[in-house]
Amino acid sequence: EVQLVESGGGLVQPGGSLRLSCAASGFSFSNYWMHWVRQVPGKGLEWVSRINPDGSRTKYADSVMGRFTISRDIAKNTLYLQMNSLGDEDTAVYYCARYALDKRTGLYYYYMDVWGKGTTVAVSS
Amino acid sequence: DTQMTQSPSSLSASVGDRVTITCRASQSISSYLNWYQQKPGKAPKILIYAASTLQSGVPSRFSGSGSGTDFTLTISSLQPEDFATYYCQQSYSAPTFGQGTRLEI
């Protein structure tokens, strides 16, 4: 079964750090771009970060640039999100998602086809 | 960054209704547009990608159309399990999501 399972969320004080993990199973993890997406309770989805299949290219939302680092361990089939200098605005459910690809005559259509159940991060003193 | 704007933000409808949700991109994104459904306490689920391609296993009452900057998601005959929040997302560049459309009875 294709599956993503997040872990590492919890309560952290402002200015603190946390590392989220996303364990992948049931597919060739090393073949896919992967993303982190977050959602403040009761609010919409916010894309956070992405990483390419071999881990050499990353990109971040402006809201987390310089504070968060995405990485992956191919041998462990695990995606990570290191979060530093956390603030109240980072309180959210964090999802990891797989970016599937549909290739059509030179066009590349990507979409998030597999999601984890999410892990909750609460930043509070 | 490409901004995505959905309308309406919320929508009241009944079982059997035909419903349309729109999504507008701040610049042309060709057909790089995806639609997701999210139910309370659950992760989003892909419905449609590439603007109009139905994901495997998704009922045919869902359809998508559009290209460039204007897109629509249509549910031809609402079923009880369709009451949820719907998001568009562009994959032309770093992903961005619309603010969501809450579909309620």
PDB file of C-alpha atoms in Angstrom:
ATOM      1  CA  GLU A   1       0.000   0.000   0.000  1.00  0.00           C
ATOM      2  CA  VAL A   2       1.284   3.433  -0.927  1.00  0.00           C
ATOM      3  CA  GLN A   3       1.560   5.404   2.288  1.00  0.00           C
ATOM      4  CA  LEU A   4       3.038   8.508   3.880  1.00  0.00           C
ATOM      5  CA  VAL A   5       3.183   8.797   7.658  1.00  0.00           C
ATOM      6  CA  GLU A   6       4.223  12.020   9.351  1.00  0.00           C
ATOM      7  CA  SER A   7       5.637  12.273  12.856  1.00  0.00           C
ATOM      8  CA  GLY A   8       7.536  14.707  15.048  1.00  0.00           C
ATOM      9  CA  GLY A   9       4.866  17.281  15.730  1.00  0.00           C
ATOM     10  CA  GLY A  10       4.186  18.628  19.189  1.00  0.00           C
ATOM     11  CA  LEU A  11       4.133  21.652  21.451  1.00  0.00           C
ATOM     12  CA  VAL A  12       7.137  23.952  21.238  1.00  0.00           C
ATOM     13  CA  GLN A  13       7.895  27.365  22.687  1.00  0.00           C
ATOM     14  CA  PRO A  14       8.308  30.411  20.461  1.00  0.00           C
ATOM     15  CA  GLY A  15      11.817  30.529  19.084  1.00  0.00           C
ATOM     16  CA  GLY A  16      12.199  26.784  19.423  1.00  0.00           C
ATOM     17  CA  SER A  17      12.913  24.082  16.880  1.00  0.00           C
ATOM     18  CA  LEU A  18      11.260  20.898  15.719  1.00  0.00           C
ATOM     19  CA  ARG A  19      12.021  18.279  13.092  1.00  0.00           C
ATOM     20  CA  LEU A  20       9.183  16.609  11.253  1.00  0.00           C
ATOM     21  CA  SER A  21       9.559  13.268   9.516  1.00  0.00           C
ATOM     22  CA  CYS A  22       7.516  11.648   6.768  1.00  0.00           C
ATOM     23  CA  ALA A  23       8.028   7.916   6.260  1.00  0.00           C
ATOM     24  CA  ALA A  24       7.209   6.702   2.772  1.00  0.00           C
ATOM     25  CA  SER A  25       6.288   3.153   1.855  1.00  0.00           C
ATOM     26  CA  GLY A  26       4.798   1.202  -1.033  1.00  0.00           C
ATOM     27  CA  PHE A  27       6.457   3.167  -3.827  1.00  0.00           C
ATOM     28  CA  SER A  28       9.865   4.180  -5.143  1.00  0.00           C
ATOM     29  CA  PHE A  29      10.501   7.163  -2.905  1.00  0.00           C
ATOM     30  CA  SER A  30      13.635   8.167  -4.822  1.00  0.00           C
ATOM     31  CA  ASN A  31      11.631   8.795  -8.011  1.00  0.00           C
ATOM     32  CA  TYR A  32       9.332  11.523  -6.700  1.00  0.00           C
ATOM     33  CA  TRP A  33       9.386  15.189  -5.862  1.00  0.00           C
ATOM     34  CA  MET A  34       8.014  15.636  -2.350  1.00  0.00           C
ATOM     35  CA  HIS A  35       6.300  18.543  -0.610  1.00  0.00           C
ATOM     36  CA  TRP A  36       5.326  19.849   2.781  1.00  0.00           C
ATOM     37  CA  VAL A  37       1.981  21.625   3.007  1.00  0.00           C
ATOM     38  CA  ARG A  38       0.507  23.103   6.170  1.00  0.00           C
ATOM     39  CA  GLN A  39      -2.924  24.137   7.346  1.00  0.00           C
ATOM     40  CA  VAL A  40      -3.831  26.348  10.232  1.00  0.00           C
ATOM     41  CA  PRO A  41      -6.914  24.823  11.903  1.00  0.00           C
ATOM     42  CA  GLY A  42     -10.012  26.153  10.207  1.00  0.00           C
ATOM     43  CA  LYS A  43      -7.993  27.834   7.429  1.00  0.00           C
ATOM     44  CA  GLY A  44      -6.778  26.966   3.962  1.00  0.00           C
ATOM     45  CA  LEU A  45      -3.817  25.019   2.631  1.00  0.00           C
ATOM     46  CA  GLU A  46      -0.410  26.689   2.453  1.00  0.00           C
ATOM     47  CA  TRP A  47       2.452  25.194   0.484  1.00  0.00           C
ATOM     48  CA  VAL A  48       5.643  25.191   2.566  1.00  0.00           C
ATOM     49  CA  SER A  49       8.484  23.516   0.706  1.00  0.00           C
ATOM     50  CA  ARG A  50       9.485  21.010  -1.966  1.00  0.00           C
ATOM     51  CA  ILE A  51      12.483  18.836  -2.773  1.00  0.00           C
ATOM     52  CA  ASN A  52      13.489  17.057  -5.967  1.00  0.00           C
ATOM     53  CA  PRO A  53      14.011  13.289  -6.173  1.00  0.00           C
ATOM     54  CA  ASP A  54      17.723  13.227  -5.382  1.00  0.00           C
ATOM     55  CA  GLY A  55      17.552  15.988  -2.776  1.00  0.00           C
ATOM     56  CA  SER A  56      19.739  18.436  -4.676  1.00  0.00           C
ATOM     57  CA  ARG A  57      17.101  21.099  -5.293  1.00  0.00           C
ATOM     58  CA  THR A  58      14.807  22.699  -2.777  1.00  0.00           C
ATOM     59  CA  LYS A  59      12.375  25.591  -2.683  1.00  0.00           C
ATOM     60  CA  TYR A  60      10.529  27.357   0.129  1.00  0.00           C
ATOM     61  CA  ALA A  61       7.584  29.620   0.671  1.00  0.00           C
ATOM     62  CA  ASP A  62       8.617  33.158   1.599  1.00  0.00           C
ATOM     63  CA  SER A  63       6.978  32.687   5.005  1.00  0.00           C
ATOM     64  CA  VAL A  64       9.483  29.992   6.025  1.00  0.00           C
ATOM     65  CA  MET A  65      12.556  30.883   3.961  1.00  0.00           C
ATOM     66  CA  GLY A  66      15.682  30.912   6.094  1.00  0.00           C
ATOM     67  CA  ARG A  67      13.977  29.148   9.009  1.00  0.00           C
ATOM     68  CA  PHE A  68      12.890  25.784   7.583  1.00  0.00           C
ATOM     69  CA  THR A  69      15.001  23.177   5.795  1.00  0.00           C
ATOM     70  CA  ILE A  70      13.626  20.306   3.770  1.00  0.00           C
ATOM     71  CA  SER A  71      15.705  17.197   3.199  1.00  0.00           C
ATOM     72  CA  ARG A  72      15.332  13.525   2.410  1.00  0.00           C
ATOM     73  CA  ASP A  73      17.103  10.265   3.207  1.00  0.00           C
ATOM     74  CA  ILE A  74      16.686   7.944   0.249  1.00  0.00           C
ATOM     75  CA  ALA A  75      18.059   4.955   2.158  1.00  0.00           C
ATOM     76  CA  LYS A  76      15.470   5.438   4.890  1.00  0.00           C
ATOM     77  CA  ASN A  77      12.633   6.438   2.525  1.00  0.00           C
ATOM     78  CA  THR A  78      12.046   9.444   4.734  1.00  0.00           C
ATOM     79  CA  LEU A  79      11.362  13.121   4.117  1.00  0.00           C
ATOM     80  CA  TYR A  80      12.226  15.709   6.750  1.00  0.00           C
ATOM     81  CA  LEU A  81      11.370  19.281   7.648  1.00  0.00           C
ATOM     82  CA  GLN A  82      13.685  21.007  10.093  1.00  0.00           C
ATOM     83  CA  MET A  83      11.888  23.984  11.567  1.00  0.00           C
ATOM     84  CA  ASN A  84      13.815  26.654  13.480  1.00  0.00           C
ATOM     85  CA  SER A  85      12.883  30.010  15.022  1.00  0.00           C
ATOM     86  CA  LEU A  86       9.268  28.911  15.299  1.00  0.00           C
ATOM     87  CA  GLY A  87       6.585  31.507  15.856  1.00  0.00           C
ATOM     88  CA  ASP A  88       2.868  31.498  16.580  1.00  0.00           C
ATOM     89  CA  GLU A  89       2.209  31.734  12.858  1.00  0.00           C
ATOM     90  CA  ASP A  90       3.756  28.299  12.355  1.00  0.00           C
ATOM     91  CA  THR A  91       1.061  26.579  14.399  1.00  0.00           C
ATOM     92  CA  ALA A  92      -0.626  24.233  11.948  1.00  0.00           C
ATOM     93  CA  VAL A  93      -1.156  20.685  10.782  1.00  0.00           C
ATOM     94  CA  TYR A  94       1.767  19.747   8.550  1.00  0.00           C
ATOM     95  CA  TYR A  95       1.210  17.310   5.685  1.00  0.00           C
ATOM     96  CA  CYS A  96       3.749  15.663   3.439  1.00  0.00           C
ATOM     97  CA  ALA A  97       2.627  14.919  -0.093  1.00  0.00           C
ATOM     98  CA  ARG A  98       3.946  13.070  -3.122  1.00  0.00           C
ATOM     99  CA  TYR A  99       4.090  14.908  -6.437  1.00  0.00           C
ATOM    100  CA  ALA A 100       2.905  12.591  -9.167  1.00  0.00           C
ATOM    101  CA  LEU A 101       3.754  13.250 -12.799  1.00  0.00           C
ATOM    102  CA  ASP A 102       1.696  12.787 -15.946  1.00  0.00           C
ATOM    103  CA  LYS A 103       3.863  13.251 -19.017  1.00  0.00           C
ATOM    104  CA  ARG A 104       2.124  14.085 -22.281  1.00  0.00           C
ATOM    105  CA  THR A 105       4.028  14.798 -25.476  1.00  0.00           C
ATOM    106  CA  GLY A 106       6.561  17.077 -23.814  1.00  0.00           C
ATOM    107  CA  LEU A 107       4.225  18.536 -21.210  1.00  0.00           C
ATOM    108  CA  TYR A 108       4.693  17.672 -17.531  1.00  0.00           C
ATOM    109  CA  TYR A 109       1.639  17.802 -15.287  1.00  0.00           C
ATOM    110  CA  TYR A 110       2.338  17.467 -11.583  1.00  0.00           C
ATOM    111  CA  TYR A 111      -0.199  16.933  -8.829  1.00  0.00           C
ATOM    112  CA  MET A 112      -0.176  15.850  -5.172  1.00  0.00           C
ATOM    113  CA  ASP A 113      -1.645  12.376  -5.345  1.00  0.00           C
ATOM    114  CA  VAL A 114      -0.660  10.861  -1.992  1.00  0.00           C
ATOM    115  CA  TRP A 115      -0.873  12.692   1.320  1.00  0.00           C
ATOM    116  CA  GLY A 116      -0.079  11.730   4.862  1.00  0.00           C
ATOM    117  CA  LYS A 117      -2.608  12.198   7.658  1.00  0.00           C
ATOM    118  CA  GLY A 118      -0.667  15.144   9.034  1.00  0.00           C
ATOM    119  CA  THR A 119       1.183  15.991  12.224  1.00  0.00           C
ATOM    120  CA  THR A 120       0.229  18.902  14.442  1.00  0.00           C
ATOM    121  CA  VAL A 121       2.688  21.605  15.442  1.00  0.00           C
ATOM    122  CA  ALA A 122       1.642  24.007  18.193  1.00  0.00           C
ATOM    123  CA  VAL A 123       3.849  26.976  19.036  1.00  0.00           C
ATOM    124  CA  SER A 124       2.968  28.459  22.388  1.00  0.00           C
ATOM    125  CA  SER A 125       4.559  29.616  25.608  1.00  0.00           C
TER     126      SER A 125
ATOM    127  CA  ASP B   1       4.317  34.130  -7.233  1.00  0.00           C
ATOM    128  CA  THR B   2       1.103  33.066  -8.903  1.00  0.00           C
ATOM    129  CA  GLN B   3      -1.909  33.910  -6.766  1.00  0.00           C
ATOM    130  CA  MET B   4      -5.011  31.733  -6.975  1.00  0.00           C
ATOM    131  CA  THR B   5      -8.442  33.136  -6.192  1.00  0.00           C
ATOM    132  CA  GLN B   6     -11.480  30.920  -5.765  1.00  0.00           C
ATOM    133  CA  SER B   7     -15.118  31.892  -5.776  1.00  0.00           C
ATOM    134  CA  PRO B   8     -17.361  31.632  -4.008  1.00  0.00           C
ATOM    135  CA  SER B   9     -15.732  31.180  -0.594  1.00  0.00           C
ATOM    136  CA  SER B  10     -18.750  29.193   0.527  1.00  0.00           C
ATOM    137  CA  LEU B  11     -21.727  27.720  -1.190  1.00  0.00           C
ATOM    138  CA  SER B  12     -24.983  26.240   0.027  1.00  0.00           C
ATOM    139  CA  ALA B  13     -26.531  23.530  -2.110  1.00  0.00           C
ATOM    140  CA  SER B  14     -28.739  20.467  -1.965  1.00  0.00           C
ATOM    141  CA  VAL B  15     -28.342  16.849  -2.964  1.00  0.00           C
ATOM    142  CA  GLY B  16     -28.871  16.567  -6.704  1.00  0.00           C
ATOM    143  CA  ASP B  17     -27.828  20.147  -7.473  1.00  0.00           C
ATOM    144  CA  ARG B  18     -25.312  21.058 -10.147  1.00  0.00           C
ATOM    145  CA  VAL B  19     -22.536  23.134  -8.624  1.00  0.00           C
ATOM    146  CA  THR B  20     -19.710  25.139 -10.171  1.00  0.00           C
ATOM    147  CA  ILE B  21     -16.665  26.539  -8.395  1.00  0.00           C
ATOM    148  CA  THR B  22     -14.301  28.907 -10.136  1.00  0.00           C
ATOM    149  CA  CYS B  23     -10.601  29.510  -9.752  1.00  0.00           C
ATOM    150  CA  ARG B  24      -8.658  32.379 -11.265  1.00  0.00           C
ATOM    151  CA  ALA B  25      -4.876  32.612 -11.560  1.00  0.00           C
ATOM    152  CA  SER B  26      -3.035  35.928 -11.356  1.00  0.00           C
ATOM    153  CA  GLN B  27      -1.124  35.007 -14.536  1.00  0.00           C
ATOM    154  CA  SER B  28      -1.514  32.426 -17.250  1.00  0.00           C
ATOM    155  CA  ILE B  29      -0.805  28.897 -16.034  1.00  0.00           C
ATOM    156  CA  SER B  30      -1.868  27.044 -19.200  1.00  0.00           C
ATOM    157  CA  SER B  31      -3.556  23.851 -17.931  1.00  0.00           C
ATOM    158  CA  TYR B  32      -1.379  23.407 -14.841  1.00  0.00           C
ATOM    159  CA  LEU B  33      -4.300  23.411 -12.463  1.00  0.00           C
ATOM    160  CA  ASN B  34      -5.381  20.805  -9.931  1.00  0.00           C
ATOM    161  CA  TRP B  35      -8.485  20.409  -7.780  1.00  0.00           C
ATOM    162  CA  TYR B  36      -8.616  18.797  -4.339  1.00  0.00           C
ATOM    163  CA  GLN B  37     -11.401  17.847  -1.959  1.00  0.00           C
ATOM    164  CA  GLN B  38     -10.901  18.007   1.789  1.00  0.00           C
ATOM    165  CA  LYS B  39     -13.225  16.754   4.488  1.00  0.00           C
ATOM    166  CA  PRO B  40     -12.926  17.829   8.141  1.00  0.00           C
ATOM    167  CA  GLY B  41      -9.991  16.220   9.931  1.00  0.00           C
ATOM    168  CA  LYS B  42      -8.744  14.555   6.756  1.00  0.00           C
ATOM    169  CA  ALA B  43      -5.960  15.189   4.286  1.00  0.00           C
ATOM    170  CA  PRO B  44      -6.839  16.648   0.890  1.00  0.00           C
ATOM    171  CA  LYS B  45      -7.676  14.249  -1.919  1.00  0.00           C
ATOM    172  CA  ILE B  46      -6.846  14.862  -5.579  1.00  0.00           C
ATOM    173  CA  LEU B  47      -9.902  15.027  -7.830  1.00  0.00           C
ATOM    174  CA  ILE B  48      -8.724  16.544 -11.083  1.00  0.00           C
ATOM    175  CA  TYR B  49      -5.315  17.417 -12.477  1.00  0.00           C
ATOM    176  CA  ALA B  50      -4.147  19.137 -15.638  1.00  0.00           C
ATOM    177  CA  ALA B  51      -7.357  21.184 -15.442  1.00  0.00           C
ATOM    178  CA  SER B  52      -9.624  18.459 -16.760  1.00  0.00           C
ATOM    179  CA  THR B  53      -8.165  14.984 -16.157  1.00  0.00           C
ATOM    180  CA  LEU B  54     -10.157  12.972 -13.646  1.00  0.00           C
ATOM    181  CA  GLN B  55      -7.988  11.130 -11.144  1.00  0.00           C
ATOM    182  CA  SER B  56      -8.496   7.372 -11.156  1.00  0.00           C
ATOM    183  CA  GLY B  57     -11.320   6.339  -8.856  1.00  0.00           C
ATOM    184  CA  VAL B  58     -12.992   9.744  -8.732  1.00  0.00           C
ATOM    185  CA  PRO B  59     -16.680   9.691  -9.715  1.00  0.00           C
ATOM    186  CA  SER B  60     -17.532  11.023 -13.172  1.00  0.00           C
ATOM    187  CA  ARG B  61     -19.918  13.610 -11.726  1.00  0.00           C
ATOM    188  CA  PHE B  62     -16.782  15.690 -11.090  1.00  0.00           C
ATOM    189  CA  SER B  63     -15.365  17.568 -14.052  1.00  0.00           C
ATOM    190  CA  GLY B  64     -12.918  20.373 -14.636  1.00  0.00           C
ATOM    191  CA  SER B  65     -12.373  22.859 -17.421  1.00  0.00           C
ATOM    192  CA  GLY B  66     -10.438  25.949 -18.331  1.00  0.00           C
ATOM    193  CA  SER B  67      -6.993  27.089 -19.347  1.00  0.00           C
ATOM    194  CA  GLY B  68      -4.890  30.199 -19.053  1.00  0.00           C
ATOM    195  CA  THR B  69      -6.229  32.062 -16.027  1.00  0.00           C
ATOM    196  CA  ASP B  70      -9.823  30.873 -15.575  1.00  0.00           C
ATOM    197  CA  PHE B  71     -10.866  27.425 -14.432  1.00  0.00           C
ATOM    198  CA  THR B  72     -13.976  25.687 -13.164  1.00  0.00           C
ATOM    199  CA  LEU B  73     -14.796  22.604 -11.132  1.00  0.00           C
ATOM    200  CA  THR B  74     -18.291  21.252 -11.722  1.00  0.00           C
ATOM    201  CA  ILE B  75     -20.170  18.641  -9.754  1.00  0.00           C
ATOM    202  CA  SER B  76     -23.051  17.539 -11.949  1.00  0.00           C
ATOM    203  CA  SER B  77     -25.331  16.070  -9.286  1.00  0.00           C
ATOM    204  CA  LEU B  78     -24.323  16.585  -5.668  1.00  0.00           C
ATOM    205  CA  GLN B  79     -24.182  13.541  -3.451  1.00  0.00           C
ATOM    206  CA  PRO B  80     -24.172  13.624   0.372  1.00  0.00           C
ATOM    207  CA  GLU B  81     -20.475  12.706   0.473  1.00  0.00           C
ATOM    208  CA  ASP B  82     -19.550  15.719  -1.692  1.00  0.00           C
ATOM    209  CA  PHE B  83     -20.127  18.248   1.061  1.00  0.00           C
ATOM    210  CA  ALA B  84     -16.563  19.307   1.776  1.00  0.00           C
ATOM    211  CA  THR B  85     -14.075  22.061   1.055  1.00  0.00           C
ATOM    212  CA  TYR B  86     -12.532  22.295  -2.406  1.00  0.00           C
ATOM    213  CA  TYR B  87      -9.166  23.815  -3.289  1.00  0.00           C
ATOM    214  CA  CYS B  88      -7.520  24.643  -6.569  1.00  0.00           C
ATOM    215  CA  GLN B  89      -3.727  24.523  -6.847  1.00  0.00           C
ATOM    216  CA  GLN B  90      -1.431  25.638  -9.647  1.00  0.00           C
ATOM    217  CA  SER B  91       1.541  23.506 -10.628  1.00  0.00           C
ATOM    218  CA  TYR B  92       2.959  25.921 -13.215  1.00  0.00           C
ATOM    219  CA  SER B  93       5.505  27.150 -10.685  1.00  0.00           C
ATOM    220  CA  ALA B  94       6.063  26.638  -6.953  1.00  0.00           C
ATOM    221  CA  PRO B  95       2.647  25.436  -5.818  1.00  0.00           C
ATOM    222  CA  THR B  96       0.024  27.833  -4.576  1.00  0.00           C
ATOM    223  CA  PHE B  97      -3.491  27.026  -3.450  1.00  0.00           C
ATOM    224  CA  GLY B  98      -6.714  28.929  -3.673  1.00  0.00           C
ATOM    225  CA  GLN B  99      -8.302  29.934  -0.392  1.00  0.00           C
ATOM    226  CA  GLY B 100     -10.884  27.157  -0.614  1.00  0.00           C
ATOM    227  CA  THR B 101     -14.609  26.860  -1.260  1.00  0.00           C
ATOM    228  CA  ARG B 102     -16.712  25.348   1.486  1.00  0.00           C
ATOM    229  CA  LEU B 103     -19.655  23.448   0.063  1.00  0.00           C
ATOM    230  CA  GLU B 104     -22.410  22.986   2.597  1.00  0.00           C
ATOM    231  CA  ILE B 105     -26.015  21.994   2.759  1.00  0.00           C
TER     232      ILE B 105
END
